[in-house]
Amino acid sequence: MHDVSDLLDGPALALDRYCREVTVDVREIGAVLDREPDAIMDYLDRPSVRFGWYGAIPARFWPELDIPADVREGLGTCVGMTLLAERYAYADPNVLLACPGPSLSAGVFTALADRQRYDSYFSLLAERPVHTFFALTEPRKGSAAAELETTLTPNGDGWLLNGEKCYIGNGAGAQLGVVFCRRAPGPFGIEAVLIDTSRPGFSGELLPSVGLRGVRISRLRFDNVQIPHESLLGAHLRPTRRGLRGALHILYRARPGIAAMALGCAQAACDYLALHERAHAGHDRFLLEAILDRIAATRRLIYDAAAGIDRGELNVHRIGGAKLAAARVAEDATLLAAELLGPASLIEHPWLEKCYRDVRAFEFMEGAGNIHTLSVFQGLLKGNFLDAHRDVDSHAARN
């Protein structure tokens, strides 16, 4: 991590050391999840899984955990969460993605919930292992937040939710989730609601996948699901400050973490290659060093974006560029490792074969490559790709 050390303060460095120590068994657990995606519940007593569970929950809600205070402090920033994501992904990204906890819904509650709802939600997630989901993507509209077709219609003292979501992590097995839906036409008609999946009318199915199976990609359906009035998140805010704005608030801030996961896999593939094929020379050495240079440059881009968010700056073009670069270098690193280890490498090296499958998912998580390429182009065209943009939605963390 020497190439971004100037962006890491004392708590972040403490968090980095702790993550290195606590993730020693993550690769072992990840191999199990690849065969049995629901097996994470068998490992809740492991420090690595417990830390992954509580990592996105504000520390003031935690039970008694033997975790140093400076490590807790390091989690309260975008840089800290990015660092945690990279360290876990270096071992195996499936474990962090399979852990119970708030996942992306943490950002929704931070952005939209009032104090009472915020406290009750995180208290519940800290009390017992609850899986949650963040449902934005739809089968016909993808992640185009302004074009949602899932509807929310008035019904007595509450609402009825109807529609379908697809490619939702942990959706089918979750107990709670946040669903973005449409209450009225136009961008200000988008709302976010908290749904209890035990309610009649909710159904979910696990979709088959060849990689990153720990995330348990799902399709969800809502058939007249009754939503209580109090489950409408951000009801105390103006329509211009909730719904669509809330979704974008979360996606932009989560993107450095997704990029860091891809980067962790890329670094792991290169280190695996170096460990199992020490005699690189000539052109092979040049290829490996070129990938390592790209990883170092992408890491700087990711952590610089995360540090900018912590300073209250939000340049969506640069954040998209970081995610784009990370997804590409992850794929290229696994391709190079497979090539240099020989024609039978994906049979002789099961971990590499699994990593090779897993990293393909990062192309589609938090926006596909073409979307981010377009965003980078727009930033360059406007001449503000390198600018520091003030984050008008930034506010103090509540933990």
Short mmCIF file of C-alpha atoms in Angstrom, two decimals:
data_model
loop_
_atom_site.label_atom_id
_atom_site.label_comp_id
_atom_site.label_asym_id
_atom_site.label_seq_id
_atom_site.Cartn_x
_atom_site.Cartn_y
_atom_site.Cartn_z
CA MET A 1 0.00 0.00 0.00
CA HIS A 2 3.09 2.25 -0.14
CA ASP A 3 1.89 4.08 -3.24
CA VAL A 4 -1.11 5.64 -1.46
CA SER A 5 0.37 5.92 2.03
CA ASP A 6 0.13 9.72 1.88
CA LEU A 7 -3.67 9.35 1.70
CA LEU A 8 -3.87 7.09 4.79
CA ASP A 9 -3.98 8.60 8.26
CA GLY A 10 -3.30 6.76 11.53
CA PRO A 11 -6.74 5.11 11.83
CA ALA A 12 -6.63 4.02 8.18
CA LEU A 13 -3.20 2.45 8.66
CA ALA A 14 -4.46 0.69 11.80
CA LEU A 15 -7.45 -0.59 9.82
CA ASP A 16 -5.13 -1.82 7.08
CA ARG A 17 -3.05 -3.81 9.58
CA TYR A 18 -6.16 -5.24 11.21
CA CYS A 19 -7.65 -6.31 7.88
CA ARG A 20 -4.42 -8.07 6.93
CA GLU A 21 -4.58 -10.03 10.20
CA VAL A 22 -8.28 -10.83 10.21
CA THR A 23 -8.57 -12.02 6.59
CA VAL A 24 -6.15 -14.94 6.90
CA ASP A 25 -8.98 -17.49 6.60
CA VAL A 26 -11.07 -15.63 4.03
CA ARG A 27 -9.70 -17.52 1.04
CA GLU A 28 -10.63 -20.81 2.70
CA ILE A 29 -14.20 -19.62 3.39
CA GLY A 30 -14.51 -18.18 -0.10
CA ALA A 31 -13.76 -21.58 -1.64
CA VAL A 32 -16.67 -23.03 0.36
CA LEU A 33 -19.00 -20.21 -0.72
CA ASP A 34 -18.18 -20.93 -4.35
CA ARG A 35 -19.76 -24.37 -3.84
CA GLU A 36 -22.38 -23.41 -1.25
CA PRO A 37 -23.26 -19.68 -1.48
CA ASP A 38 -25.42 -19.79 1.68
CA ALA A 39 -22.69 -21.31 3.84
CA ILE A 40 -21.62 -17.93 5.24
CA MET A 41 -23.99 -18.47 8.20
CA ASP A 42 -21.77 -21.40 9.31
CA TYR A 43 -18.85 -19.02 9.81
CA LEU A 44 -20.40 -16.21 11.84
CA ASP A 45 -18.08 -16.95 14.76
CA ARG A 46 -14.99 -16.29 12.63
CA PRO A 47 -13.40 -12.86 13.28
CA SER A 48 -13.15 -12.23 9.53
CA VAL A 49 -16.88 -12.74 9.00
CA ARG A 50 -17.90 -10.82 12.12
CA PHE A 51 -15.78 -7.86 11.04
CA GLY A 52 -17.27 -8.04 7.56
CA TRP A 53 -20.73 -8.11 9.14
CA TYR A 54 -20.17 -5.09 11.40
CA GLY A 55 -17.89 -3.11 9.08
CA ALA A 56 -20.70 -1.11 7.48
CA ILE A 57 -22.65 -0.66 10.74
CA PRO A 58 -21.75 2.50 12.70
CA ALA A 59 -19.54 1.46 15.63
CA ARG A 60 -21.82 2.97 18.27
CA PHE A 61 -24.33 0.19 17.56
CA TRP A 62 -21.83 -2.66 17.91
CA PRO A 63 -21.98 -5.14 20.79
CA GLU A 64 -18.79 -5.78 22.76
CA LEU A 65 -16.19 -6.63 20.11
CA ASP A 66 -12.47 -6.94 20.66
CA ILE A 67 -11.57 -4.38 18.02
CA PRO A 68 -9.15 -1.49 18.76
CA ALA A 69 -10.59 2.02 18.88
CA ASP A 70 -8.37 3.33 16.08
CA VAL A 71 -9.57 0.50 13.81
CA ARG A 72 -13.19 1.51 14.52
CA GLU A 73 -12.32 5.10 13.73
CA GLY A 74 -10.76 4.07 10.42
CA LEU A 75 -14.06 2.57 9.25
CA GLY A 76 -15.89 5.88 9.41
CA THR A 77 -14.50 7.18 6.11
CA CYS A 78 -14.75 6.36 2.42
CA VAL A 79 -11.00 5.67 2.38
CA GLY A 80 -11.45 3.21 5.24
CA MET A 81 -14.28 1.33 3.56
CA THR A 82 -12.32 1.26 0.31
CA LEU A 83 -9.32 -0.16 2.08
CA LEU A 84 -11.42 -2.82 3.81
CA ALA A 85 -12.94 -3.82 0.46
CA GLU A 86 -9.53 -4.22 -1.17
CA ARG A 87 -8.11 -6.27 1.68
CA TYR A 88 -11.05 -8.67 1.77
CA ALA A 89 -11.11 -8.99 -2.02
CA TYR A 90 -7.39 -9.75 -2.06
CA ALA A 91 -8.26 -12.86 -0.06
CA ASP A 92 -11.70 -13.49 -1.63
CA PRO A 93 -14.41 -10.96 -2.53
CA ASN A 94 -17.22 -13.48 -1.98
CA VAL A 95 -16.89 -13.42 1.79
CA LEU A 96 -17.43 -9.68 2.25
CA LEU A 97 -20.32 -9.69 -0.23
CA ALA A 98 -21.96 -12.68 1.47
CA CYS A 99 -21.77 -11.30 5.01
CA PRO A 100 -24.95 -10.19 6.75
CA GLY A 101 -25.30 -6.48 7.40
CA PRO A 102 -26.55 -3.34 5.67
CA SER A 103 -24.56 -3.58 2.40
CA LEU A 104 -25.52 -0.58 0.20
CA SER A 105 -28.63 0.06 2.27
CA ALA A 106 -26.34 1.67 4.85
CA GLY A 107 -25.84 4.56 2.46
CA VAL A 108 -29.59 4.85 1.86
CA PHE A 109 -30.28 5.19 5.57
CA THR A 110 -27.42 7.63 6.03
CA ALA A 111 -28.75 9.80 3.21
CA LEU A 112 -32.51 9.55 3.74
CA ALA A 113 -33.59 8.23 7.13
CA ASP A 114 -34.57 10.38 10.08
CA ARG A 115 -32.77 9.83 13.38
CA GLN A 116 -35.28 7.41 14.87
CA ARG A 117 -35.47 5.19 11.79
CA TYR A 118 -31.69 5.31 11.35
CA ASP A 119 -31.08 4.18 14.93
CA SER A 120 -33.69 1.41 14.89
CA TYR A 121 -32.38 0.01 11.59
CA PHE A 122 -28.74 -0.23 12.59
CA SER A 123 -29.62 -1.48 16.09
CA LEU A 124 -31.49 -4.37 14.47
CA LEU A 125 -28.65 -5.22 12.08
CA ALA A 126 -26.12 -5.21 14.95
CA GLU A 127 -28.35 -7.34 17.17
CA ARG A 128 -28.56 -10.37 14.87
CA PRO A 129 -27.27 -11.48 11.44
CA VAL A 130 -29.72 -9.99 8.95
CA HIS A 131 -29.12 -9.99 5.21
CA THR A 132 -30.29 -6.95 3.27
CA PHE A 133 -30.41 -5.85 -0.35
CA PHE A 134 -30.37 -2.68 -2.45
CA ALA A 135 -32.85 -3.05 -5.32
CA LEU A 136 -32.50 -0.51 -8.13
CA THR A 137 -31.88 -2.52 -11.34
CA GLU A 138 -34.88 -3.67 -13.37
CA PRO A 139 -35.13 -6.29 -16.15
CA ARG A 140 -36.16 -3.81 -18.86
CA LYS A 141 -34.45 -0.62 -17.66
CA GLY A 142 -31.23 -1.80 -16.10
CA SER A 143 -29.88 0.67 -13.53
CA ALA A 144 -31.35 3.76 -15.24
CA ALA A 145 -32.68 5.24 -12.01
CA ALA A 146 -34.81 7.87 -13.76
CA GLU A 147 -36.67 5.25 -15.82
CA LEU A 148 -37.89 2.92 -13.08
CA GLU A 149 -41.14 1.05 -13.71
CA THR A 150 -41.69 -0.49 -10.27
CA THR A 151 -44.65 1.41 -8.82
CA LEU A 152 -45.73 2.66 -5.42
CA THR A 153 -49.42 3.54 -5.19
CA PRO A 154 -51.44 4.86 -2.23
CA ASN A 155 -53.48 2.29 -0.32
CA GLY A 156 -55.20 3.39 2.86
CA ASP A 157 -52.61 4.41 5.44
CA GLY A 158 -49.74 3.05 3.37
CA TRP A 159 -48.71 2.00 -0.11
CA LEU A 160 -48.77 -0.93 -2.52
CA LEU A 161 -45.53 -1.97 -4.22
CA ASN A 162 -45.65 -3.67 -7.63
CA GLY A 163 -42.91 -4.54 -10.08
CA GLU A 164 -39.76 -6.54 -10.60
CA LYS A 165 -36.05 -6.14 -9.90
CA CYS A 166 -33.18 -8.16 -11.32
CA TYR A 167 -29.48 -8.82 -10.58
CA ILE A 168 -29.91 -7.90 -6.91
CA GLY A 169 -27.18 -9.10 -4.57
CA ASN A 170 -28.41 -11.22 -1.63
CA GLY A 171 -32.00 -10.48 -2.72
CA ALA A 172 -33.65 -13.89 -2.53
CA GLY A 173 -32.31 -14.76 0.92
CA ALA A 174 -32.53 -11.35 2.58
CA GLN A 175 -34.85 -10.42 5.43
CA LEU A 176 -34.93 -6.69 4.65
CA GLY A 177 -34.20 -4.55 1.63
CA VAL A 178 -34.46 -1.11 0.10
CA VAL A 179 -36.47 -0.87 -3.13
CA PHE A 180 -36.40 2.14 -5.44
CA CYS A 181 -39.76 2.68 -7.09
CA ARG A 182 -41.95 5.27 -8.78
CA ARG A 183 -44.73 7.12 -6.92
CA ALA A 184 -45.34 9.70 -9.67
CA PRO A 185 -44.00 10.61 -13.14
CA GLY A 186 -40.71 12.45 -13.48
CA PRO A 187 -37.42 12.31 -11.59
CA PHE A 188 -38.92 13.67 -8.38
CA GLY A 189 -41.50 10.86 -8.34
CA ILE A 190 -38.85 8.27 -7.43
CA GLU A 191 -38.96 6.96 -3.85
CA ALA A 192 -37.02 4.49 -1.69
CA VAL A 193 -38.93 2.14 0.62
CA LEU A 194 -37.78 -0.39 3.20
CA ILE A 195 -39.40 -3.78 2.66
CA ASP A 196 -39.71 -6.72 5.02
CA THR A 197 -39.44 -9.78 2.76
CA SER A 198 -41.82 -11.79 4.94
CA ARG A 199 -44.72 -9.63 3.71
CA PRO A 200 -47.24 -11.30 1.36
CA GLY A 201 -46.59 -10.59 -2.30
CA PHE A 202 -42.79 -10.64 -2.10
CA SER A 203 -40.93 -13.42 -3.92
CA GLY A 204 -37.30 -13.93 -4.89
CA GLU A 205 -35.30 -16.47 -6.81
CA LEU A 206 -31.57 -17.09 -7.01
CA LEU A 207 -30.14 -16.66 -10.52
CA PRO A 208 -27.51 -19.12 -11.77
CA SER A 209 -24.01 -17.64 -12.00
CA VAL A 210 -20.55 -18.95 -12.78
CA GLY A 211 -18.60 -16.42 -10.70
CA LEU A 212 -18.81 -14.35 -7.51
CA ARG A 213 -21.43 -16.78 -6.28
CA GLY A 214 -21.24 -15.47 -2.72
CA VAL A 215 -23.18 -12.38 -3.73
CA ARG A 216 -26.21 -14.57 -4.56
CA ILE A 217 -27.55 -12.57 -7.51
CA SER A 218 -31.35 -12.68 -7.49
CA ARG A 219 -34.53 -11.71 -9.27
CA LEU A 220 -37.25 -10.15 -7.06
CA ARG A 221 -40.96 -9.67 -7.67
CA PHE A 222 -43.44 -7.47 -5.80
CA ASP A 223 -47.12 -8.26 -6.20
CA ASN A 224 -49.23 -5.79 -4.21
CA VAL A 225 -46.81 -5.80 -1.29
CA GLN A 226 -48.21 -3.61 1.48
CA ILE A 227 -45.72 -0.93 2.52
CA PRO A 228 -46.47 0.95 5.76
CA HIS A 229 -46.26 4.71 5.57
CA GLU A 230 -43.29 4.77 7.96
CA SER A 231 -41.26 2.59 5.54
CA LEU A 232 -41.07 5.39 2.98
CA LEU A 233 -37.51 6.62 3.47
CA GLY A 234 -36.93 10.34 3.46
CA ALA A 235 -40.61 11.24 3.90
CA HIS A 236 -39.49 14.16 6.06
CA LEU A 237 -37.41 15.55 3.17
CA ARG A 238 -38.48 17.52 0.11
CA PRO A 239 -39.00 15.35 -3.03
CA THR A 240 -35.90 16.95 -4.57
CA ARG A 241 -33.78 15.65 -1.65
CA ARG A 242 -34.89 12.01 -1.59
CA GLY A 243 -35.57 9.11 -3.99
CA LEU A 244 -33.43 9.52 -7.10
CA ARG A 245 -31.02 11.84 -5.34
CA GLY A 246 -30.65 9.26 -2.60
CA ALA A 247 -29.85 6.51 -5.10
CA LEU A 248 -27.17 8.56 -6.81
CA HIS A 249 -25.78 9.68 -3.45
CA ILE A 250 -25.15 6.06 -2.55
CA LEU A 251 -23.91 4.77 -5.89
CA TYR A 252 -21.24 7.44 -6.30
CA ARG A 253 -19.91 6.90 -2.78
CA ALA A 254 -19.92 3.10 -3.02
CA ARG A 255 -18.13 3.02 -6.36
CA PRO A 256 -14.54 3.38 -4.95
CA GLY A 257 -15.20 0.30 -2.79
CA ILE A 258 -16.33 -1.80 -5.76
CA ALA A 259 -13.30 -0.61 -7.72
CA ALA A 260 -11.07 -1.56 -4.79
CA MET A 261 -12.53 -5.06 -4.76
CA ALA A 262 -11.60 -5.52 -8.42
CA LEU A 263 -8.15 -4.14 -7.68
CA GLY A 264 -7.66 -6.52 -4.75
CA CYS A 265 -8.36 -9.45 -7.06
CA ALA A 266 -5.93 -8.07 -9.65
CA GLN A 267 -3.15 -7.75 -7.07
CA ALA A 268 -3.88 -11.24 -5.75
CA ALA A 269 -3.66 -12.74 -9.26
CA CYS A 270 -0.27 -11.09 -9.84
CA ASP A 271 1.05 -12.19 -6.46
CA TYR A 272 -0.19 -15.72 -7.12
CA LEU A 273 1.61 -15.69 -10.45
CA ALA A 274 4.84 -14.48 -8.86
CA LEU A 275 4.58 -17.16 -6.16
CA HIS A 276 4.03 -20.06 -8.54
CA GLU A 277 6.21 -18.99 -11.44
CA ARG A 278 9.35 -17.34 -10.13
CA ALA A 279 11.49 -17.59 -13.26
CA HIS A 280 9.87 -14.83 -15.26
CA ALA A 281 12.30 -13.24 -17.64
CA GLY A 282 12.36 -11.24 -20.82
CA HIS A 283 8.97 -10.47 -22.30
CA ASP A 284 7.05 -12.33 -19.56
CA ARG A 285 8.63 -10.12 -16.90
CA PHE A 286 7.79 -7.03 -18.94
CA LEU A 287 4.12 -8.10 -19.16
CA LEU A 288 3.87 -8.75 -15.42
CA GLU A 289 5.53 -5.45 -14.52
CA ALA A 290 3.24 -3.59 -16.92
CA ILE A 291 0.18 -5.01 -15.14
CA LEU A 292 1.66 -4.15 -11.74
CA ASP A 293 2.25 -0.59 -12.93
CA ARG A 294 -1.40 -0.33 -14.01
CA ILE A 295 -2.53 -1.69 -10.62
CA ALA A 296 -0.41 0.93 -8.81
CA ALA A 297 -1.78 3.74 -11.01
CA THR A 298 -5.38 2.55 -10.57
CA ARG A 299 -4.93 2.29 -6.81
CA ARG A 300 -3.85 5.92 -6.71
CA LEU A 301 -6.91 6.89 -8.75
CA ILE A 302 -9.30 4.93 -6.49
CA TYR A 303 -7.93 6.17 -3.17
CA ASP A 304 -7.65 9.72 -4.44
CA ALA A 305 -11.35 9.57 -5.36
CA ALA A 306 -12.21 8.12 -1.93
CA ALA A 307 -10.15 10.79 -0.16
CA GLY A 308 -11.93 13.43 -2.24
CA ILE A 309 -15.29 12.12 -1.04
CA ASP A 310 -14.07 12.33 2.55
CA ARG A 311 -13.11 15.97 1.91
CA GLY A 312 -16.58 16.70 0.56
CA GLU A 313 -15.66 16.55 -3.13
CA LEU A 314 -17.51 14.42 -5.66
CA ASN A 315 -16.16 14.20 -9.21
CA VAL A 316 -18.37 11.47 -10.72
CA HIS A 317 -16.29 11.35 -13.91
CA ARG A 318 -13.11 10.46 -12.05
CA ILE A 319 -14.88 7.99 -9.79
CA GLY A 320 -16.31 6.28 -12.89
CA GLY A 321 -12.87 6.28 -14.49
CA ALA A 322 -11.38 4.59 -11.42
CA LYS A 323 -14.00 1.86 -11.46
CA LEU A 324 -13.56 1.35 -15.21
CA ALA A 325 -9.77 1.03 -14.88
CA ALA A 326 -10.04 -1.38 -11.93
CA ALA A 327 -12.47 -3.75 -13.66
CA ARG A 328 -10.28 -3.88 -16.75
CA VAL A 329 -7.01 -4.47 -14.94
CA ALA A 330 -8.62 -7.24 -12.86
CA GLU A 331 -9.62 -9.12 -16.00
CA ASP A 332 -6.25 -8.51 -17.64
CA ALA A 333 -4.34 -9.71 -14.54
CA THR A 334 -6.19 -13.03 -14.45
CA LEU A 335 -5.76 -13.48 -18.20
CA LEU A 336 -2.03 -12.86 -17.89
CA ALA A 337 -1.67 -15.24 -14.95
CA ALA A 338 -3.51 -17.97 -16.84
CA GLU A 339 -1.37 -17.42 -19.91
CA LEU A 340 2.01 -17.38 -18.16
CA LEU A 341 1.26 -20.39 -15.96
CA GLY A 342 0.68 -22.51 -19.03
CA PRO A 343 -2.10 -23.96 -21.17
CA ALA A 344 -3.51 -26.13 -18.34
CA SER A 345 -3.25 -23.42 -15.68
CA LEU A 346 -6.99 -23.12 -15.00
CA ILE A 347 -7.12 -26.85 -14.29
CA GLU A 348 -3.90 -27.08 -12.30
CA HIS A 349 -4.60 -23.95 -10.21
CA PRO A 350 -8.19 -24.06 -8.83
CA TRP A 351 -7.82 -20.75 -6.96
CA LEU A 352 -6.78 -18.99 -10.16
CA GLU A 353 -9.70 -20.56 -12.04
CA LYS A 354 -12.10 -19.25 -9.38
CA CYS A 355 -10.52 -15.78 -9.39
CA TYR A 356 -10.70 -15.80 -13.21
CA ARG A 357 -14.47 -16.36 -12.97
CA ASP A 358 -15.08 -13.95 -10.08
CA VAL A 359 -13.47 -10.84 -11.57
CA ARG A 360 -15.76 -10.83 -14.63
CA ALA A 361 -18.58 -9.66 -12.36
CA PHE A 362 -16.88 -6.33 -11.64
CA GLU A 363 -17.51 -5.17 -15.21
CA PHE A 364 -21.25 -5.11 -14.42
CA MET A 365 -21.28 -4.00 -10.78
CA GLU A 366 -21.87 -0.27 -10.20
CA GLY A 367 -22.18 0.50 -13.90
CA ALA A 368 -20.82 -1.26 -16.97
CA GLY A 369 -17.63 -0.16 -18.68
CA ASN A 370 -19.38 1.65 -21.56
CA ILE A 371 -21.29 3.85 -19.11
CA HIS A 372 -18.12 4.88 -17.31
CA THR A 373 -16.27 5.40 -20.59
CA LEU A 374 -19.02 7.82 -21.60
CA SER A 375 -18.77 9.58 -18.23
CA VAL A 376 -15.00 10.00 -18.60
CA PHE A 377 -15.52 11.37 -22.11
CA GLN A 378 -18.09 13.88 -20.85
CA GLY A 379 -15.73 14.98 -18.09
CA LEU A 380 -12.93 15.54 -20.60
CA LEU A 381 -15.28 17.31 -23.00
CA LYS A 382 -16.43 19.69 -20.26
CA GLY A 383 -12.86 20.19 -19.15
CA ASN A 384 -13.61 19.26 -15.52
CA PHE A 385 -12.35 15.68 -15.33
CA LEU A 386 -9.47 16.76 -13.10
CA ASP A 387 -11.39 19.36 -11.09
CA ALA A 388 -12.37 19.02 -7.44
CA HIS A 389 -16.17 19.26 -7.30
CA ARG A 390 -17.83 20.37 -4.10
CA ASP A 391 -20.15 17.65 -2.81
CA VAL A 392 -23.41 19.44 -2.09
CA ASP A 393 -24.85 16.32 -0.45
CA SER A 394 -21.97 15.82 1.92
CA HIS A 395 -22.89 15.77 5.57
CA ALA A 396 -21.32 14.59 8.76
CA ALA A 397 -21.39 10.87 9.39
CA ARG A 398 -23.74 9.93 12.19
CA ASN A 399 -21.51 7.38 13.79
#
